[in-house]
PDB file of C-alpha atoms and ligand atoms in Angstrom:
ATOM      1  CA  UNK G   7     -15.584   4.323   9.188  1.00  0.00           C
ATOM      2  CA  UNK G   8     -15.315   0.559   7.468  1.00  0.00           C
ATOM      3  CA  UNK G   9     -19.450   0.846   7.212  1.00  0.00           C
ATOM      4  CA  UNK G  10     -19.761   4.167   6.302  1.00  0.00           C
ATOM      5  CA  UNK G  11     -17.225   3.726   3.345  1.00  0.00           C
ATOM      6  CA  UNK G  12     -18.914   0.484   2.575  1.00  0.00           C
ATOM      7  CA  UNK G  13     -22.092   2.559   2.326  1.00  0.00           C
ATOM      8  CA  UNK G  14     -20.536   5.477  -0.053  1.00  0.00           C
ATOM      9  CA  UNK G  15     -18.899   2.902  -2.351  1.00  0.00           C
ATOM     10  CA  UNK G  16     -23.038   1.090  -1.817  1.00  0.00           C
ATOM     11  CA  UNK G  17     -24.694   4.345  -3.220  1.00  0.00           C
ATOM     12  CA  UNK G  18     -22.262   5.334  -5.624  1.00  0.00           C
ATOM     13  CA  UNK G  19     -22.814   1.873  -7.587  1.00  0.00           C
ATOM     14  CA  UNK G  20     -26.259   2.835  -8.695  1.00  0.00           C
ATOM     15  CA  UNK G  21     -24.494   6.194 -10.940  1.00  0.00           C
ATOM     16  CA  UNK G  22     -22.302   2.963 -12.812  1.00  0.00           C
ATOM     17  CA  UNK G  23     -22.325   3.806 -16.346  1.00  0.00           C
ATOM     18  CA  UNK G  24     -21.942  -0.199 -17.564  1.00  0.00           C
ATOM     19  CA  UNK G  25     -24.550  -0.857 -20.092  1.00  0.00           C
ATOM     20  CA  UNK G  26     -22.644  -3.522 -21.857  1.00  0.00           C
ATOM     21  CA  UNK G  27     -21.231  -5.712 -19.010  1.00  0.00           C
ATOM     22  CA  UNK G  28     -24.310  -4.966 -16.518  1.00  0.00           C
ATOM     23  CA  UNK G  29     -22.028  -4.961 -13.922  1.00  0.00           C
ATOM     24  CA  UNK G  30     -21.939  -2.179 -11.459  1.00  0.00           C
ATOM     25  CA  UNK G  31     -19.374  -0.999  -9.522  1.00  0.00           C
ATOM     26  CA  UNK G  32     -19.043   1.529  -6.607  1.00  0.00           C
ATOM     27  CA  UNK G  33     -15.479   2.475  -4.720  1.00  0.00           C
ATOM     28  CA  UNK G  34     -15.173   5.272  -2.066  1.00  0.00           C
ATOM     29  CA  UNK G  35     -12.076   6.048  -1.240  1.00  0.00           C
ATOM     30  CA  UNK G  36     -10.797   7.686   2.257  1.00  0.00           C
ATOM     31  CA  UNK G  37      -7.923  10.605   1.601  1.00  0.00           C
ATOM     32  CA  UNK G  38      -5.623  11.224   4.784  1.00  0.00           C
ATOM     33  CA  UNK G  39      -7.438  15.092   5.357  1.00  0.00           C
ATOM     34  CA  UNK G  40     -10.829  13.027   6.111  1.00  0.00           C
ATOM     35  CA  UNK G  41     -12.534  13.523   2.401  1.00  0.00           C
ATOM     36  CA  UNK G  42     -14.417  10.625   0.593  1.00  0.00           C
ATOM     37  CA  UNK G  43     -13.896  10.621  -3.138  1.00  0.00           C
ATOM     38  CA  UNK G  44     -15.887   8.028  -4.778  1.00  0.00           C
ATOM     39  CA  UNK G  45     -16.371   6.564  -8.391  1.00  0.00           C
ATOM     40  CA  UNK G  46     -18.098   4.209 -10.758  1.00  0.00           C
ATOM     41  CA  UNK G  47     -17.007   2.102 -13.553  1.00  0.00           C
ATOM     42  CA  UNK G  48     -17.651   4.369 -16.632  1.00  0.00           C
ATOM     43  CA  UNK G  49     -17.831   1.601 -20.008  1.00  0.00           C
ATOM     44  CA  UNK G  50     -17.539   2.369 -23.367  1.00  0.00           C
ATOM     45  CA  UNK G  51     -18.619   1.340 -26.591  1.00  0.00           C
ATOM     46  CA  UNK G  52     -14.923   1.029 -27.538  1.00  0.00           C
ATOM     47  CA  UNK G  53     -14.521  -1.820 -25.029  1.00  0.00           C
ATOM     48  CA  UNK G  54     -11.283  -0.593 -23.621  1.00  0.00           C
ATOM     49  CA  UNK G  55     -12.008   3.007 -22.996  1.00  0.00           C
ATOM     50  CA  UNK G  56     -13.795   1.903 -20.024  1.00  0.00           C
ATOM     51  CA  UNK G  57     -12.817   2.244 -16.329  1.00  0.00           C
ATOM     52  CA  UNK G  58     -13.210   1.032 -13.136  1.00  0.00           C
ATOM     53  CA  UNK G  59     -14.627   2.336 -10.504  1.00  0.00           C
ATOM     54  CA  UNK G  60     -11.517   2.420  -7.981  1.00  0.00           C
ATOM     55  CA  UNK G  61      -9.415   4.597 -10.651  1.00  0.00           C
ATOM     56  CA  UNK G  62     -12.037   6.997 -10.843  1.00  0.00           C
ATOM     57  CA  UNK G  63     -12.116   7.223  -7.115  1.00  0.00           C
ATOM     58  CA  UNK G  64      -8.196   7.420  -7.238  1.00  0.00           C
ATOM     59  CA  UNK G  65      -7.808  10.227 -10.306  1.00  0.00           C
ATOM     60  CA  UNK G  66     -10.974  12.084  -7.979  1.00  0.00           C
ATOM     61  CA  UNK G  67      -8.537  12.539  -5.229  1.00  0.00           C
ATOM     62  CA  UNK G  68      -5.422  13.166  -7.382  1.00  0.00           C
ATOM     63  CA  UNK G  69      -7.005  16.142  -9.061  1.00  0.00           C
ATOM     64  CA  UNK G  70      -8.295  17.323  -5.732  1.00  0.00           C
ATOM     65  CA  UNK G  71      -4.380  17.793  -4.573  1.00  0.00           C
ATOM     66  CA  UNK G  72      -5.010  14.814  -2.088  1.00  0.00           C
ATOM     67  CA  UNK G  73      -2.442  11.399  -2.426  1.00  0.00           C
ATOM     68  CA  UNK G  74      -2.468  10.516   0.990  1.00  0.00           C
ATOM     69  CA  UNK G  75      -4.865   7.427   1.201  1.00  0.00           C
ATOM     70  CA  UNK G  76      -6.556   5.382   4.387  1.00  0.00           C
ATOM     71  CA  UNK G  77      -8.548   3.067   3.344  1.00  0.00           C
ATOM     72  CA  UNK G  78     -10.568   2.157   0.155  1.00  0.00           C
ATOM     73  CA  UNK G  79     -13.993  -0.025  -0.141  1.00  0.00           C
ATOM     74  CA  UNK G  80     -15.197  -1.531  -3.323  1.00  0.00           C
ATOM     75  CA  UNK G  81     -18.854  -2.482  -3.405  1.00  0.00           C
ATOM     76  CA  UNK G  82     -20.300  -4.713  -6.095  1.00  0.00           C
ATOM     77  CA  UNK G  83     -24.032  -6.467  -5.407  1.00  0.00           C
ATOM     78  CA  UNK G  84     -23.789  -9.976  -6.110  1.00  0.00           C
ATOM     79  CA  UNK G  85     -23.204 -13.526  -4.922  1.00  0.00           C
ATOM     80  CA  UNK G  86     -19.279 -13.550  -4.540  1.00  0.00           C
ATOM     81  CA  UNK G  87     -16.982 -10.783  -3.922  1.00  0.00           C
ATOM     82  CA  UNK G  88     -15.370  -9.211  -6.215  1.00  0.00           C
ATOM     83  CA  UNK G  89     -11.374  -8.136  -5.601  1.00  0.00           C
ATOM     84  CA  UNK G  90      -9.733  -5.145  -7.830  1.00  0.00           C
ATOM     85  CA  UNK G  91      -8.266  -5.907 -10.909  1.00  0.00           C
ATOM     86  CA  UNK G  92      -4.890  -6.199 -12.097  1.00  0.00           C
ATOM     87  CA  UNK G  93      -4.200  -2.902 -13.448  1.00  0.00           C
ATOM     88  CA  UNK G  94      -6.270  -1.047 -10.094  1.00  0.00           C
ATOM     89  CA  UNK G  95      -3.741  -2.967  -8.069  1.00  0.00           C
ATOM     90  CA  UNK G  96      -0.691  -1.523  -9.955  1.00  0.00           C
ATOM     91  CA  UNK G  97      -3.043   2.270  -9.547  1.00  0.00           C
ATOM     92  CA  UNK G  98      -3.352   1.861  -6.188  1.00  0.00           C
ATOM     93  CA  UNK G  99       0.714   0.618  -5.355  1.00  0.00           C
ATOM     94  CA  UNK G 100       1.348   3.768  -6.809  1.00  0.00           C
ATOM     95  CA  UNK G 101       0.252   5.663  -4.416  1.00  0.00           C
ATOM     96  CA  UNK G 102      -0.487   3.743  -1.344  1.00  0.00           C
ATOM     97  CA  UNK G 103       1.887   0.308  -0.218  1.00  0.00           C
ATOM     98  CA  UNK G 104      -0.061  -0.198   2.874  1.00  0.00           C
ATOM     99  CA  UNK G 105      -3.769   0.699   1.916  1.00  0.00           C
ATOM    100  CA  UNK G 106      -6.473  -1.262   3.762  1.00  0.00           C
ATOM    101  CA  UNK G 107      -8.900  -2.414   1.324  1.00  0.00           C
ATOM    102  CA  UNK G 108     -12.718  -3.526   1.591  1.00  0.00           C
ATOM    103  CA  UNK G 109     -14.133  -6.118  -0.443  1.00  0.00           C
ATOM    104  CA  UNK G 110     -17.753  -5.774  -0.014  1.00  0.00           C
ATOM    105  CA  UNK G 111     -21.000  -7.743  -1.278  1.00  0.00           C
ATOM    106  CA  UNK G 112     -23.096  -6.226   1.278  1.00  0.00           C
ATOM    107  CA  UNK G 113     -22.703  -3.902   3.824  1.00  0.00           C
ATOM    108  CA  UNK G 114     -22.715  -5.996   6.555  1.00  0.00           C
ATOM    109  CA  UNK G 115     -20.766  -8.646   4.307  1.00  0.00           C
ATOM    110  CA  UNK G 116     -17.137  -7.668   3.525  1.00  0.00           C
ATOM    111  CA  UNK G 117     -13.494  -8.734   3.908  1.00  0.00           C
ATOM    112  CA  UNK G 118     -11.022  -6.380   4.741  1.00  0.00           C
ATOM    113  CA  UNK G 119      -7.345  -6.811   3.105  1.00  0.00           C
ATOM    114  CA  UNK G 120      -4.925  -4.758   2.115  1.00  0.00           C
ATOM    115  CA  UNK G 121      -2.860  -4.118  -1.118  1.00  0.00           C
ATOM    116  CA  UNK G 122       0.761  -5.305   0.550  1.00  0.00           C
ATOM    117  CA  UNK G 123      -1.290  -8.555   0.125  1.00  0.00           C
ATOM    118  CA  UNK G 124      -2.993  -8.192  -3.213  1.00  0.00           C
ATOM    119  CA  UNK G 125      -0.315  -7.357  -5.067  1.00  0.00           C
ATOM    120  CA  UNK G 126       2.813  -8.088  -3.225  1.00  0.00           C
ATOM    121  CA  UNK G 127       6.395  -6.695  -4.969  1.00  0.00           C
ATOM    122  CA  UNK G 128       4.350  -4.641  -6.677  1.00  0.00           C
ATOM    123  CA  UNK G 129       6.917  -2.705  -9.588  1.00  0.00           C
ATOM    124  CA  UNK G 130       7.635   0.863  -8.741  1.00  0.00           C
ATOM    125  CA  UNK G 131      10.566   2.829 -10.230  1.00  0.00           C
TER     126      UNK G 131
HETATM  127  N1  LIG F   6     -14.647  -3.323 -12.816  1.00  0.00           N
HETATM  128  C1  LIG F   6     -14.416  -2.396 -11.836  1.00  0.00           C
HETATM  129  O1  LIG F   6     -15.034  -1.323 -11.808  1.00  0.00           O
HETATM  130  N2  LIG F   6     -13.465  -2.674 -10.913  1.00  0.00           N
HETATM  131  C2  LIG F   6     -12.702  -3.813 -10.896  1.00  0.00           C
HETATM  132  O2  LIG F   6     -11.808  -3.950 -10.072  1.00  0.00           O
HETATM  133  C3  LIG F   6     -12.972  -4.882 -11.863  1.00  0.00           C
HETATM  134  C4  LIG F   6     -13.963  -4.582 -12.917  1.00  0.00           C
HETATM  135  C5  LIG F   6     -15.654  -3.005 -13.842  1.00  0.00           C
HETATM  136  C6  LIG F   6     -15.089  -2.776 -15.207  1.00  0.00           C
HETATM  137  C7  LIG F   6     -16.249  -3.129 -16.097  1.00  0.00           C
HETATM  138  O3  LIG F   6     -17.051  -1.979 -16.263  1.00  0.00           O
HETATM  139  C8  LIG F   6     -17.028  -4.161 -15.298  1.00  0.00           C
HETATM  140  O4  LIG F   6     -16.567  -4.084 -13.973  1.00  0.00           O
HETATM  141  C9  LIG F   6     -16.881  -5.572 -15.801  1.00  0.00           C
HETATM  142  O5  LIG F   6     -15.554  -5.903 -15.942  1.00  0.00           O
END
């Protein structure tokens, strides 16, 4: 499942929409029913309008009706790996406190953590 997520999150990067940073990013995330939902960053000309790709893949599944999570992969081609940001940390401890979490460069190079340890005492109400 790790590789095959690795490869969704893989394919996915090519639909980025990131013409200003260049930098594209692909997440595919695993809902508990078995369904993939992936996404891309999505940029915007007004700098902050833009997205990343892991809350794309996380509203997917919330608008599908889905909020049970297993595991999420992040793919973005380059030298180093590249962990979610701040604010897809506090997305993510919404919804899932122990969510596996695949870093990948390649798909036979990734780390696999999990958000307990990304973003520990993470603030929920
Ligand atoms: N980006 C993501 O898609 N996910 C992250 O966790 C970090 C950054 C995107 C946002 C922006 O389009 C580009 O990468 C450069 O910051």
């Amino acid at each position: 499942m790790e590789k095959k997520l690795i490869k969704a999150a893989k394919e996915v990067s090519k639909n980025a929409y990131s013409p200003y940073s260049k930098f594209k990013v692909g997440a595919a995330l695993l809902t508990s029913s078995g369904n993939i939902y992936t996404g891309t960053n999505i940029e915007n000309s007004s700098y902050p309008a833009g997205v990343c790709a892991e809350r794309v893949a996380i509203f997917k599944a919330i608008t599908n009706g889905e909020n049970k999570f297993d595991m999420l992969a992040i793919y973005s081609h380059s030298d180093k790996l590249f962990y979610p940001c701040g604010i897809c940390r506090q997305v993510i401890a919404e919804f899932a406190r122990n969510l596996p979490i695949i870093v990948a460069k390649e798909e036979d190079n990734y780390i696999k953590t999990n958000i307990k340890d990304l973003l520990p005492q993470a603030f929920r109400l």
